[in-house]
Short mmCIF file of C-alpha atoms in Angstrom, two decimals:
data_model
loop_
_atom_site.label_atom_id
_atom_site.label_comp_id
_atom_site.label_asym_id
_atom_site.label_seq_id
_atom_site.Cartn_x
_atom_site.Cartn_y
_atom_site.Cartn_z
CA MET A 1 -76.60 -8.09 1.66
CA GLY A 2 -75.41 -6.68 5.01
CA SER A 3 -73.47 -9.81 5.80
CA GLN A 4 -71.14 -8.96 2.96
CA GLN A 5 -69.69 -6.20 4.96
CA HIS A 6 -68.30 -8.52 7.64
CA GLN A 7 -65.64 -9.77 5.34
CA SER A 8 -62.05 -8.46 5.36
CA LEU A 9 -61.01 -6.49 2.38
CA TYR A 10 -58.91 -9.39 1.36
CA ASP A 11 -61.87 -11.64 1.30
CA ILE A 12 -63.85 -9.27 -0.78
CA LEU A 13 -61.18 -9.19 -3.47
CA GLU A 14 -60.50 -12.95 -2.95
CA VAL A 15 -56.80 -12.52 -2.43
CA PRO A 16 -54.54 -13.84 0.28
CA ARG A 17 -53.10 -11.57 2.85
CA ASP A 18 -49.70 -11.66 1.36
CA ALA A 19 -50.84 -11.24 -2.23
CA ALA A 20 -48.54 -9.21 -4.55
CA GLN A 21 -49.82 -5.73 -5.58
CA GLU A 22 -50.04 -7.02 -9.16
CA ASP A 23 -52.23 -9.89 -8.07
CA ILE A 24 -54.52 -7.51 -6.20
CA HIS A 25 -54.87 -5.46 -9.27
CA LYS A 26 -55.71 -8.46 -11.38
CA ALA A 27 -58.30 -9.59 -8.83
CA PHE A 28 -59.81 -6.19 -8.87
CA MET A 29 -60.17 -6.13 -12.65
CA ARG A 30 -61.58 -9.61 -12.59
CA ALA A 31 -64.09 -8.77 -9.88
CA LYS A 32 -65.12 -5.61 -11.76
CA HIS A 33 -65.83 -7.69 -14.80
CA THR A 34 -67.80 -10.29 -12.82
CA TYR A 35 -70.17 -7.68 -11.41
CA SER A 36 -70.44 -5.50 -14.58
CA PRO A 37 -73.97 -5.03 -15.66
CA ASP A 38 -74.05 -7.36 -18.56
CA SER A 39 -72.04 -10.17 -17.00
CA PRO A 40 -73.50 -13.51 -17.91
CA ALA A 41 -72.42 -14.93 -14.64
CA LEU A 42 -74.91 -12.80 -12.61
CA TYR A 43 -77.94 -14.06 -14.54
CA SER A 44 -80.48 -15.48 -12.17
CA VAL A 45 -78.61 -14.96 -8.96
CA PHE A 46 -77.94 -11.27 -8.31
CA THR A 47 -80.22 -8.30 -9.21
CA LYS A 48 -78.51 -5.21 -10.66
CA GLU A 49 -78.83 -3.38 -7.40
CA GLU A 50 -77.05 -6.23 -5.57
CA ALA A 51 -74.40 -6.28 -8.24
CA ASP A 52 -73.85 -2.56 -7.93
CA GLU A 53 -73.63 -2.91 -4.16
CA LEU A 54 -71.02 -5.59 -4.54
CA LEU A 55 -69.04 -3.57 -7.11
CA ARG A 56 -69.08 -0.58 -4.66
CA LEU A 57 -67.61 -2.84 -1.94
CA ILE A 58 -64.99 -4.09 -4.31
CA GLU A 59 -63.95 -0.61 -5.37
CA GLU A 60 -63.73 0.55 -1.84
CA ALA A 61 -61.63 -2.51 -0.91
CA TYR A 62 -59.29 -1.78 -3.91
CA ALA A 63 -59.09 1.89 -2.91
CA ILE A 64 -57.28 0.64 0.19
CA LEU A 65 -55.63 -2.60 -0.83
CA GLY A 66 -54.51 -1.19 -4.17
CA ASN A 67 -52.64 1.59 -2.47
CA PRO A 68 -49.49 0.22 -0.79
CA ARG A 69 -49.47 2.84 1.90
CA LYS A 70 -53.08 2.49 2.76
CA ARG A 71 -52.73 -1.32 2.62
CA LYS A 72 -50.11 -1.23 5.28
CA GLU A 73 -52.14 0.87 7.48
CA TYR A 74 -55.04 -1.52 7.09
CA ASP A 75 -52.89 -4.57 7.75
CA ASP A 76 -51.57 -2.95 10.88
CA GLY A 77 -55.05 -2.26 11.94
CA ILE A 78 -56.09 -5.84 11.43
CA ASP A 79 -53.15 -7.15 13.41
CA ARG A 80 -54.17 -4.98 16.28
CA LYS A 81 -57.79 -5.84 16.27
CA SER A 82 -59.67 -8.95 15.00
CA ASN A 83 -59.70 -9.96 11.38
CA VAL A 84 -62.78 -8.14 10.56
CA VAL A 85 -63.04 -4.47 9.59
CA THR A 86 -66.48 -2.97 9.95
CA PRO A 87 -67.98 -0.89 7.16
CA GLY A 88 -67.57 2.24 9.22
CA HIS A 89 -63.90 2.05 8.34
CA LEU A 90 -64.67 1.85 4.63
CA SER A 91 -67.07 4.73 4.67
CA LEU A 92 -64.25 7.11 5.61
CA VAL A 93 -63.07 6.63 2.04
CA SER A 94 -66.28 7.80 0.57
CA GLU A 95 -67.09 10.46 3.05
CA GLY A 96 -66.46 13.05 0.48
CA THR A 97 -69.49 12.06 -1.62
CA GLN A 98 -71.80 12.19 1.35
CA ALA A 99 -71.03 15.71 2.36
CA PRO A 100 -73.91 17.97 1.54
CA PRO A 101 -73.10 20.58 -1.05
CA SER A 102 -71.67 23.55 0.73
CA ASN A 103 -73.63 26.00 -1.31
CA ALA A 104 -77.06 24.67 -0.53
CA LYS A 105 -78.23 27.96 0.59
CA PRO A 106 -81.45 28.79 -1.14
CA ALA A 107 -80.54 30.91 -4.12
CA PRO A 108 -82.39 34.27 -4.52
CA VAL A 109 -85.21 34.19 -7.03
CA LYS A 110 -83.57 32.58 -9.92
CA ASP A 111 -85.20 30.92 -12.88
CA LYS A 112 -81.91 30.24 -14.68
CA VAL A 113 -81.14 26.59 -15.06
CA GLY A 114 -77.66 25.52 -16.03
CA ARG A 115 -76.92 22.47 -18.07
CA SER A 116 -73.73 20.54 -17.83
CA GLY A 117 -74.29 17.86 -20.31
CA TYR A 118 -74.80 15.42 -17.49
CA SER A 119 -77.21 17.31 -15.24
CA ARG A 120 -79.31 20.28 -14.64
CA TYR A 121 -78.70 22.67 -11.95
CA GLU A 122 -79.74 26.11 -10.66
CA ILE A 123 -77.28 28.79 -11.59
CA ASP A 124 -75.62 30.56 -8.67
CA ASP A 125 -74.23 33.78 -10.01
CA SER A 126 -71.85 34.41 -7.19
CA LEU A 127 -70.33 30.91 -7.53
CA GLU A 128 -70.08 31.36 -11.25
CA LYS A 129 -68.23 34.49 -10.68
CA GLU A 130 -66.02 32.95 -8.29
CA ILE A 131 -65.18 30.19 -10.71
CA GLU A 132 -64.38 32.67 -13.44
CA THR A 133 -61.82 34.51 -11.30
CA LYS A 134 -60.57 31.56 -9.34
CA GLU A 135 -56.80 30.98 -9.48
CA VAL A 136 -56.25 28.05 -7.19
CA PHE A 137 -58.33 24.91 -8.03
CA ASP A 138 -57.79 22.26 -5.32
CA GLY A 139 -59.84 18.99 -4.85
CA ALA A 140 -62.21 20.57 -2.38
CA PHE A 141 -63.16 23.39 -4.80
CA LEU A 142 -63.53 20.85 -7.63
CA GLN A 143 -65.98 18.86 -5.35
CA ARG A 144 -67.87 22.03 -4.56
CA ILE A 145 -68.35 22.71 -8.28
CA ARG A 146 -69.26 19.16 -8.99
CA THR A 147 -71.92 19.01 -6.36
CA TYR A 148 -73.15 22.46 -7.43
CA LYS A 149 -73.67 21.14 -10.78
CA ASN A 150 -75.51 18.08 -9.58
CA ILE A 151 -73.04 15.64 -11.00
CA SER A 152 -72.44 12.45 -8.92
CA ILE A 153 -69.07 10.74 -8.68
CA ASP A 154 -70.78 7.74 -10.32
CA GLN A 155 -71.41 9.79 -13.37
CA VAL A 156 -67.86 10.99 -13.40
CA THR A 157 -66.51 7.51 -13.16
CA LYS A 158 -68.71 6.22 -15.91
CA ALA A 159 -68.01 9.08 -18.21
CA THR A 160 -64.24 9.43 -17.74
CA ARG A 161 -63.42 5.88 -16.74
CA ILE A 162 -61.40 7.23 -13.85
CA GLY A 163 -61.47 4.92 -10.91
CA ARG A 164 -63.81 5.97 -8.14
CA HIS A 165 -61.04 5.78 -5.53
CA TYR A 166 -58.90 8.14 -7.57
CA LEU A 167 -61.77 10.65 -7.90
CA ILE A 168 -62.37 10.60 -4.13
CA ALA A 169 -58.59 11.11 -3.58
CA VAL A 170 -58.59 14.09 -5.90
CA GLU A 171 -61.45 15.68 -4.07
CA ALA A 172 -59.88 15.08 -0.69
CA ASN A 173 -56.59 16.59 -1.84
CA ASP A 174 -55.08 13.18 -0.96
CA PHE A 175 -52.18 13.73 -3.33
CA ARG A 176 -50.22 10.71 -2.00
CA SER A 177 -52.86 8.27 -3.06
CA LEU A 178 -52.77 9.51 -6.64
CA PRO A 179 -50.78 7.78 -9.39
CA ALA A 180 -47.98 9.35 -11.43
CA PRO A 181 -48.36 13.08 -12.25
CA VAL A 182 -48.81 12.42 -15.95
CA PHE A 183 -51.86 10.44 -15.27
CA VAL A 184 -53.26 12.85 -12.60
CA ARG A 185 -52.99 15.71 -15.09
CA GLY A 186 -55.08 13.70 -17.45
CA PHE A 187 -57.65 13.07 -14.81
CA ILE A 188 -57.87 16.73 -13.96
CA VAL A 189 -58.26 17.75 -17.55
CA GLN A 190 -61.10 15.33 -17.95
CA ILE A 191 -62.79 16.32 -14.75
CA ALA A 192 -62.53 19.97 -15.80
CA LYS A 193 -64.05 19.23 -19.12
CA MET A 194 -66.96 17.48 -17.51
CA LEU A 195 -67.48 20.42 -15.19
CA ASN A 196 -67.20 22.95 -18.10
CA LEU A 197 -64.08 24.49 -16.51
CA PRO A 198 -61.10 26.03 -18.33
CA GLU A 199 -58.96 22.73 -18.59
CA LYS A 200 -55.48 24.29 -18.78
CA ARG A 201 -56.07 26.64 -15.74
CA VAL A 202 -57.46 24.03 -13.55
CA ALA A 203 -54.89 21.42 -14.43
CA ASP A 204 -51.98 23.77 -14.00
CA SER A 205 -53.35 24.94 -10.57
CA PHE A 206 -53.92 21.38 -9.34
CA MET A 207 -50.63 19.94 -10.46
CA LYS A 208 -48.81 22.90 -8.87
CA LEU A 209 -50.56 22.04 -5.52
CA LEU A 210 -49.62 18.44 -6.05
CA LYS A 211 -46.06 19.28 -6.74
CA GLU A 212 -45.75 21.50 -3.75
CA SER A 213 -47.23 18.73 -1.46
CA THR A 214 -44.61 16.26 -2.59
CA GLN A 215 -41.91 18.70 -1.82
CA LYS A 216 -42.85 19.18 1.74
CA MET B 1 -67.78 -63.47 -11.88
CA SER B 2 -65.81 -60.38 -12.52
CA LEU B 3 -65.66 -59.26 -16.07
CA VAL B 4 -62.80 -56.90 -15.35
CA SER B 5 -59.83 -58.69 -16.78
CA SER B 6 -56.67 -58.80 -14.71
CA ALA B 7 -54.84 -57.43 -17.57
CA THR B 8 -56.22 -53.98 -16.83
CA ARG B 9 -54.60 -54.14 -13.43
CA ILE B 10 -51.13 -54.41 -14.75
CA GLN B 11 -48.97 -51.33 -15.16
CA GLN B 12 -51.05 -49.15 -13.02
CA LYS B 13 -49.44 -46.09 -11.39
CA PRO B 14 -49.78 -45.67 -7.65
CA LEU B 15 -52.25 -43.03 -6.70
CA PRO B 16 -50.76 -39.61 -5.88
CA ALA B 17 -50.93 -38.88 -2.11
CA GLY B 18 -54.20 -37.20 -1.27
CA GLY B 19 -55.60 -38.02 -4.73
CA TYR B 20 -59.27 -38.56 -5.02
CA VAL B 21 -61.08 -41.70 -5.93
CA LEU B 22 -64.76 -41.05 -6.77
CA TRP B 23 -65.61 -38.26 -9.05
CA ALA B 24 -69.00 -37.12 -10.18
CA PHE B 25 -69.60 -35.08 -13.36
CA GLY B 26 -72.80 -33.24 -13.48
CA GLY B 27 -74.51 -30.04 -14.88
CA GLY B 28 -77.85 -28.53 -15.09
CA LYS B 29 -78.40 -28.54 -18.72
CA GLY B 30 -78.61 -31.24 -21.32
CA GLY B 31 -76.22 -31.37 -24.27
CA ILE B 32 -73.45 -29.31 -22.66
CA GLY B 33 -71.00 -32.19 -22.89
CA LYS B 34 -71.08 -34.03 -19.60
CA SER B 35 -70.80 -37.50 -21.18
CA PHE B 36 -68.22 -36.21 -23.66
CA LEU B 37 -66.10 -34.83 -20.89
CA THR B 38 -66.55 -37.70 -18.44
CA THR B 39 -65.48 -40.10 -21.16
CA ASN B 40 -62.56 -38.16 -22.51
CA ILE B 41 -61.14 -37.25 -19.08
CA ALA B 42 -61.53 -40.89 -18.07
CA VAL B 43 -59.53 -42.01 -21.12
CA CYS B 44 -56.85 -39.42 -20.29
CA VAL B 45 -56.51 -40.62 -16.83
CA ALA B 46 -56.28 -44.28 -18.04
CA GLN B 47 -53.69 -43.26 -20.49
CA ILE B 48 -51.72 -41.57 -17.86
CA GLY B 49 -51.62 -44.95 -16.17
CA TYR B 50 -54.42 -45.31 -13.63
CA THR B 51 -57.31 -47.81 -13.78
CA VAL B 52 -60.64 -46.07 -14.23
CA THR B 53 -64.24 -47.30 -14.12
CA LEU B 54 -66.95 -45.27 -15.80
CA VAL B 55 -70.33 -45.45 -14.20
CA ASP B 56 -73.40 -44.35 -16.27
CA LEU B 57 -75.78 -42.88 -13.82
CA ASP B 58 -77.84 -40.99 -16.34
CA LEU B 59 -81.32 -42.30 -15.75
CA THR B 60 -82.75 -40.56 -18.74
CA GLY B 61 -80.79 -42.74 -21.09
CA ALA B 62 -77.35 -44.51 -21.06
CA ASN B 63 -74.79 -43.09 -23.50
CA LEU B 64 -71.33 -43.85 -22.05
CA HIS B 65 -70.98 -47.29 -23.88
CA THR B 66 -71.58 -45.35 -27.19
CA CYS B 67 -68.97 -42.74 -26.28
CA ILE B 68 -66.30 -45.37 -25.88
CA GLY B 69 -67.56 -47.56 -28.72
CA ASN B 70 -68.68 -50.45 -26.49
CA ASP B 71 -71.58 -52.72 -27.43
CA ILE B 72 -74.86 -52.05 -25.62
CA PRO B 73 -74.34 -53.64 -22.24
CA LYS B 74 -76.46 -56.69 -21.49
CA LEU B 75 -76.67 -55.80 -17.86
CA GLY B 76 -76.84 -52.29 -16.56
CA LEU B 77 -77.56 -50.16 -13.48
CA SER B 78 -81.33 -50.61 -14.06
CA ASP B 79 -80.94 -54.26 -13.24
CA PHE B 80 -78.94 -53.37 -10.17
CA LEU B 81 -81.54 -50.76 -8.91
CA GLN B 82 -84.34 -53.21 -9.48
CA GLY B 83 -82.60 -55.74 -7.34
CA LYS B 84 -81.77 -58.25 -10.06
CA THR B 85 -78.15 -58.22 -9.09
CA ALA B 86 -76.47 -56.91 -5.98
CA ASN B 87 -72.95 -56.67 -7.22
CA LEU B 88 -71.65 -53.81 -9.33
CA LYS B 89 -68.64 -55.99 -10.39
CA ASP B 90 -71.09 -58.14 -12.29
CA LEU B 91 -72.14 -55.14 -14.37
CA THR B 92 -68.61 -54.09 -15.17
CA THR B 93 -67.38 -54.60 -18.63
CA ASP B 94 -64.00 -54.01 -20.22
CA SER B 95 -63.36 -51.66 -23.06
CA LYS B 96 -61.00 -51.49 -25.91
CA ILE B 97 -59.10 -48.94 -23.98
CA ASN B 98 -56.47 -50.29 -21.59
CA ARG B 99 -57.25 -49.74 -17.92
CA LEU B 100 -60.80 -48.42 -18.68
CA SER B 101 -63.93 -50.29 -17.77
CA LEU B 102 -67.56 -49.44 -17.67
CA VAL B 103 -70.68 -50.03 -15.55
CA GLY B 104 -73.53 -49.59 -17.99
CA GLY B 105 -76.59 -47.51 -17.28
CA VAL B 106 -80.28 -47.84 -17.68
CA ASN B 107 -81.65 -48.44 -21.12
CA ASP B 108 -85.22 -49.25 -20.74
CA SER B 109 -88.21 -47.33 -19.43
CA PHE B 110 -86.95 -47.41 -15.87
CA VAL B 111 -88.69 -44.81 -13.71
CA PRO B 112 -86.28 -43.18 -11.18
CA SER B 113 -88.99 -42.94 -8.48
CA GLN B 114 -88.67 -46.70 -8.07
CA ILE B 115 -85.13 -46.34 -6.45
CA THR B 116 -85.43 -47.16 -2.77
CA PRO B 117 -83.11 -45.69 -0.19
CA GLU B 118 -81.74 -49.12 0.43
CA ASN B 119 -80.74 -49.51 -3.18
CA LYS B 120 -79.19 -46.11 -3.23
CA GLN B 121 -77.17 -46.96 -0.12
CA LEU B 122 -76.15 -50.28 -1.70
CA LEU B 123 -75.00 -48.46 -4.79
CA LYS B 124 -72.90 -46.04 -2.83
CA ASP B 125 -71.29 -48.80 -0.90
CA GLN B 126 -70.60 -50.74 -4.06
CA LEU B 127 -69.12 -47.73 -5.83
CA ARG B 128 -66.58 -47.42 -3.00
CA GLY B 129 -65.78 -51.09 -3.46
CA LEU B 130 -65.03 -51.07 -7.10
CA PRO B 131 -61.37 -52.26 -7.71
CA SER B 132 -60.37 -49.37 -10.00
CA GLN B 133 -58.17 -46.54 -8.68
CA PHE B 134 -60.79 -44.03 -9.98
CA VAL B 135 -64.49 -44.19 -10.51
CA PHE B 136 -66.20 -41.53 -12.63
CA LEU B 137 -69.83 -41.01 -12.26
CA ASP B 138 -71.69 -39.47 -15.27
CA LEU B 139 -74.79 -37.92 -13.88
CA GLY B 140 -77.78 -37.07 -16.05
CA ALA B 141 -78.79 -33.53 -16.81
CA GLY B 142 -80.94 -31.58 -14.55
CA ALA B 143 -81.02 -30.73 -10.85
CA SER B 144 -82.89 -33.78 -9.61
CA ASP B 145 -82.53 -34.93 -6.12
CA LEU B 146 -80.79 -38.05 -7.16
CA ASN B 147 -78.27 -36.15 -9.10
CA ALA B 148 -77.66 -33.79 -6.18
CA GLU B 149 -77.30 -36.89 -3.85
CA PHE B 150 -74.59 -38.41 -5.87
CA PHE B 151 -73.00 -35.14 -6.71
CA THR B 152 -72.43 -34.38 -3.07
CA PHE B 153 -71.52 -37.98 -2.28
CA ALA B 154 -68.49 -37.98 -4.53
CA ASP B 155 -65.08 -36.99 -3.46
CA GLN B 156 -64.72 -34.46 -6.16
CA SER B 157 -67.76 -32.91 -7.91
CA VAL B 158 -67.18 -31.49 -11.30
CA LEU B 159 -69.74 -29.05 -12.68
CA ILE B 160 -69.80 -28.59 -16.38
CA THR B 161 -71.30 -25.46 -17.98
CA THR B 162 -71.22 -23.57 -21.22
CA PRO B 163 -71.18 -19.76 -21.55
CA GLU B 164 -74.85 -19.55 -22.62
CA PRO B 165 -77.19 -17.82 -20.15
CA THR B 166 -79.47 -20.74 -20.22
CA SER B 167 -76.71 -23.06 -19.20
CA ILE B 168 -75.41 -20.73 -16.53
CA GLU B 169 -78.91 -20.43 -15.07
CA ASN B 170 -79.28 -24.16 -14.92
CA SER B 171 -75.81 -24.47 -13.36
CA TYR B 172 -76.73 -22.22 -10.46
CA GLN B 173 -79.95 -24.24 -10.16
CA PHE B 174 -77.78 -27.35 -9.94
CA ILE B 175 -75.58 -25.75 -7.31
CA ARG B 176 -78.65 -24.69 -5.41
CA THR B 177 -79.95 -28.16 -5.25
CA ALA B 178 -76.58 -29.58 -4.10
CA PHE B 179 -76.45 -26.82 -1.52
CA HIS B 180 -79.83 -27.69 -0.16
CA ARG B 181 -78.91 -31.25 0.00
CA VAL B 182 -75.91 -30.39 2.26
CA LEU B 183 -78.24 -28.28 4.40
CA LYS B 184 -80.73 -31.02 4.71
CA GLN B 185 -78.03 -33.55 5.79
CA VAL B 186 -76.82 -31.14 8.47
CA GLU B 187 -80.39 -30.44 9.64
CA LEU B 188 -81.05 -34.16 10.08
CA ALA B 189 -77.74 -34.92 11.69
CA THR B 190 -78.04 -32.11 14.21
CA ASN B 191 -81.81 -32.39 14.68
CA SER B 192 -82.17 -28.69 14.03
CA ARG B 193 -85.15 -28.38 11.86
CA ALA B 194 -86.78 -25.68 13.83
CA LEU B 195 -83.64 -23.57 13.45
CA PHE B 196 -83.53 -23.83 9.63
CA ASN B 197 -87.29 -23.47 9.23
CA GLY B 198 -87.34 -20.34 11.47
CA ALA B 199 -84.53 -18.84 9.44
CA MET B 200 -86.30 -19.34 6.12
CA GLU B 201 -89.68 -18.16 7.42
CA ASN B 202 -88.21 -14.99 8.75
CA ARG B 203 -85.57 -14.49 6.12
CA LEU B 204 -86.62 -10.91 5.25
CA ALA B 205 -86.44 -9.88 8.87
CA TYR B 206 -83.11 -11.53 9.40
CA GLY B 207 -81.59 -10.04 6.10
CA ILE B 208 -81.19 -13.48 4.63
CA ARG B 209 -81.10 -12.99 0.86
CA THR B 210 -78.54 -15.42 -0.33
CA PRO B 211 -77.59 -18.96 0.66
CA GLN B 212 -74.45 -17.43 2.19
CA ASP B 213 -76.54 -15.12 4.33
CA LEU B 214 -78.34 -18.21 5.62
CA VAL B 215 -75.02 -19.93 6.48
CA ARG B 216 -73.88 -16.92 8.30
CA TYR B 217 -77.17 -16.62 10.22
CA ILE B 218 -76.87 -20.25 11.29
CA MET B 219 -73.33 -19.83 12.38
CA ARG B 220 -74.23 -16.73 14.48
CA THR B 221 -77.27 -18.31 15.98
CA ASP B 222 -76.08 -21.83 16.88
CA ALA B 223 -72.35 -22.33 16.99
CA ASP B 224 -72.48 -26.11 16.93
CA VAL B 225 -74.84 -26.43 13.95
CA GLY B 226 -73.01 -23.59 12.26
CA ALA B 227 -69.67 -25.30 12.65
CA ARG B 228 -71.07 -28.58 11.23
CA LEU B 229 -72.65 -26.74 8.37
CA LYS B 230 -69.49 -24.82 7.47
CA ALA B 231 -67.40 -28.01 7.75
CA ASP B 232 -69.68 -29.96 5.46
CA LEU B 233 -69.75 -27.09 2.88
CA ASP B 234 -66.01 -26.79 2.98
CA ARG B 235 -65.65 -30.52 2.46
CA PHE B 236 -67.65 -30.28 -0.76
CA LYS B 237 -64.95 -30.03 -3.52
CA LEU B 238 -66.56 -28.27 -6.39
CA LYS B 239 -64.76 -27.93 -9.60
CA LEU B 240 -65.95 -26.08 -12.77
CA ILE B 241 -65.23 -26.82 -16.37
CA LEU B 242 -66.30 -24.35 -19.00
CA ASN B 243 -67.14 -26.14 -22.21
CA GLN B 244 -67.95 -25.05 -25.78
CA VAL B 245 -66.21 -21.68 -25.41
CA ARG B 246 -66.60 -19.59 -28.46
CA THR B 247 -64.89 -16.33 -27.82
CA LYS B 248 -62.04 -15.08 -25.58
CA THR B 249 -64.31 -13.15 -23.37
CA ASP B 250 -66.23 -16.34 -22.65
CA ILE B 251 -63.22 -17.56 -20.66
CA GLU B 252 -63.75 -14.91 -18.02
CA ILE B 253 -67.11 -16.36 -17.39
CA GLY B 254 -65.53 -19.26 -15.58
CA TYR B 255 -63.74 -16.89 -13.16
CA ALA B 256 -66.97 -14.93 -12.70
CA ILE B 257 -69.04 -17.96 -11.95
CA LYS B 258 -66.38 -18.94 -9.35
CA THR B 259 -66.66 -15.54 -7.68
CA VAL B 260 -70.44 -15.54 -7.81
CA CYS B 261 -70.47 -18.97 -6.23
CA ARG B 262 -68.45 -17.75 -3.41
CA GLN B 263 -70.41 -14.58 -2.83
CA TYR B 264 -73.84 -16.07 -3.30
CA PHE B 265 -73.45 -19.62 -2.00
CA GLY B 266 -70.43 -19.21 0.23
CA MET B 267 -68.92 -22.15 -1.53
CA ASN B 268 -65.42 -22.48 -2.87
CA MET B 269 -65.13 -23.56 -6.49
CA ASP B 270 -61.97 -24.31 -8.50
CA PHE B 271 -62.18 -23.24 -12.04
CA MET B 272 -60.33 -26.09 -13.79
CA GLY B 273 -60.29 -24.77 -17.27
CA PHE B 274 -62.09 -24.20 -20.42
CA LEU B 275 -62.53 -26.01 -23.71
CA ASP B 276 -63.11 -24.41 -27.02
CA PHE B 277 -65.96 -25.48 -29.10
CA ASP B 278 -64.47 -27.76 -31.64
CA ASN B 279 -65.98 -29.59 -34.54
CA ALA B 280 -63.71 -32.53 -33.56
CA ALA B 281 -66.17 -33.19 -30.69
CA TRP B 282 -69.13 -34.10 -32.75
CA GLN B 283 -66.91 -35.78 -35.42
CA SER B 284 -65.58 -38.15 -32.79
CA ALA B 285 -68.98 -38.70 -31.39
CA ARG B 286 -70.21 -39.95 -34.78
CA LYS B 287 -67.35 -42.24 -34.91
CA LYS B 288 -68.26 -43.51 -31.42
CA GLN B 289 -64.72 -42.83 -30.30
CA PRO B 290 -63.30 -40.68 -27.48
CA LEU B 291 -61.89 -37.51 -29.00
CA VAL B 292 -58.52 -37.95 -27.44
CA LEU B 293 -58.23 -41.21 -29.33
CA ALA B 294 -59.82 -40.16 -32.65
CA PHE B 295 -57.90 -36.91 -32.78
CA PRO B 296 -55.05 -37.26 -30.37
CA PHE B 297 -53.10 -34.24 -31.74
CA SER B 298 -55.98 -31.74 -31.66
CA HIS B 299 -55.92 -28.74 -29.47
CA LEU B 300 -58.79 -30.04 -27.45
CA SER B 301 -56.92 -33.27 -26.65
CA GLY B 302 -54.06 -31.27 -25.13
CA ASN B 303 -56.62 -29.23 -23.06
CA LEU B 304 -58.36 -32.43 -21.88
CA PHE B 305 -55.08 -33.96 -20.79
CA ASN B 306 -54.17 -30.90 -18.82
CA ILE B 307 -57.46 -30.92 -16.98
CA ALA B 308 -57.08 -34.62 -16.31
CA LYS B 309 -53.70 -34.12 -14.83
CA SER B 310 -54.72 -31.44 -12.49
CA LEU B 311 -57.84 -33.27 -11.42
CA VAL B 312 -55.78 -36.29 -10.60
CA ASP B 313 -53.16 -34.48 -8.59
CA PRO B 314 -54.62 -32.02 -6.36
CA ARG B 315 -51.20 -30.63 -5.48
CA GLN B 316 -51.00 -29.24 -9.07
CA ASN B 317 -53.43 -26.50 -8.28
CA SER B 318 -52.72 -24.29 -11.20
CA ALA B 319 -55.65 -23.33 -13.41
CA ILE B 320 -54.41 -24.57 -16.68
CA LEU B 321 -54.43 -23.06 -20.15
#
């Protein structure tokens, strides 16, 4: 499947270079449906793993092409180089998920196991205390909590239906890549719920950061 | 003596520029509606104003004459393939439908392995020489070599499938066979057997999992062979019709198959449209009449006409419906 990565993002979504944003969105929805686990069209050609891999490529392609600003950057990049963008470019988008948890220090003798409803994790008292008293919840801290609680981005996507690219943008504090504030607030509330955090406090804090960033 | 009356030649529309002449209708599974669709689309095209000849290439049993309400043909393709006649025009009969004629198929226990390469070539030449503006080949079910040969030989290759997993599975098998046929042709033409064999033998090492991976490998390894392979695959005009649709979500399957075809086989496929499952289909079959004539105002008739129109004029590239 390595050869899939030599396609341009437009090829992956099967849209022309000058496609309208709406068409890109439609193509994305269609492709997601094609590679969904129970899609009849996959029967006898792609395994589940291959379909998941393709789905990942498609989501990463949409993370860039679905965002007008990133799309323009990408287009400029293509015009400068050849038509093919290597996967290294794409992996910048998902860097966040590959970062090791920052609190991977071995916890002092602890038998306490926390449960999040999606995972089990070892309780870190100091971090739990930090969470309790925390005032400012930015994307990076949310990511820290998520990895601490052993919840993957995939799990969050599946449970909340929030697009992977938006989750990554939230954790990267990439406010400009997020949709309208009313949606973002909804995202944060759902994420906070999943992470067993106080929803209002987290959402208020994050939205304040978002607002401040747009005013700069 | 030609049995095609000159009356069918009157009032024929000129072909649209870039329009295709020889179409093949195939599919992996039996009973999905190939003969039904071949016949009805042919009738639509004839009614639009072009002359059409239906050719029954289903070696498991000829049915087209029944679909259009003709008598059982006295001479058919079995006679041609056994060398009893060398002229397809002798086998062409009129139908009750204006501008539509038929070359009957095999109707006795004729074993396909008896077809010699010379006969096949003669058939191909003769198909090109038929006087009609359009020639529709109805292939039998299944992914046989013969079907793959004529499917890839045609100007336009229409694959018919239904939403059932069994049908989809057989459709991919059918495309696989057609793909391999194109590969083999290129291999022979460029004398590159070692290249292809080497690729397949070491496919794990080279990361070749899908047919598209193979094409990419060939293109990277040998530019000339790769260019020829890509050109031949691009020249293969593959169209998809989704038949016997039962639910709204079934429709998406057509687009999904198109995507999978591109990602897996590296082949472009046009999704021409879908047709609902409709009782009118079997009712018209019992009457031995094409549906578009038996039930001209049915929903299905409209859909069939739309598909026929966009097949005829490639400039109308919109997926209908």
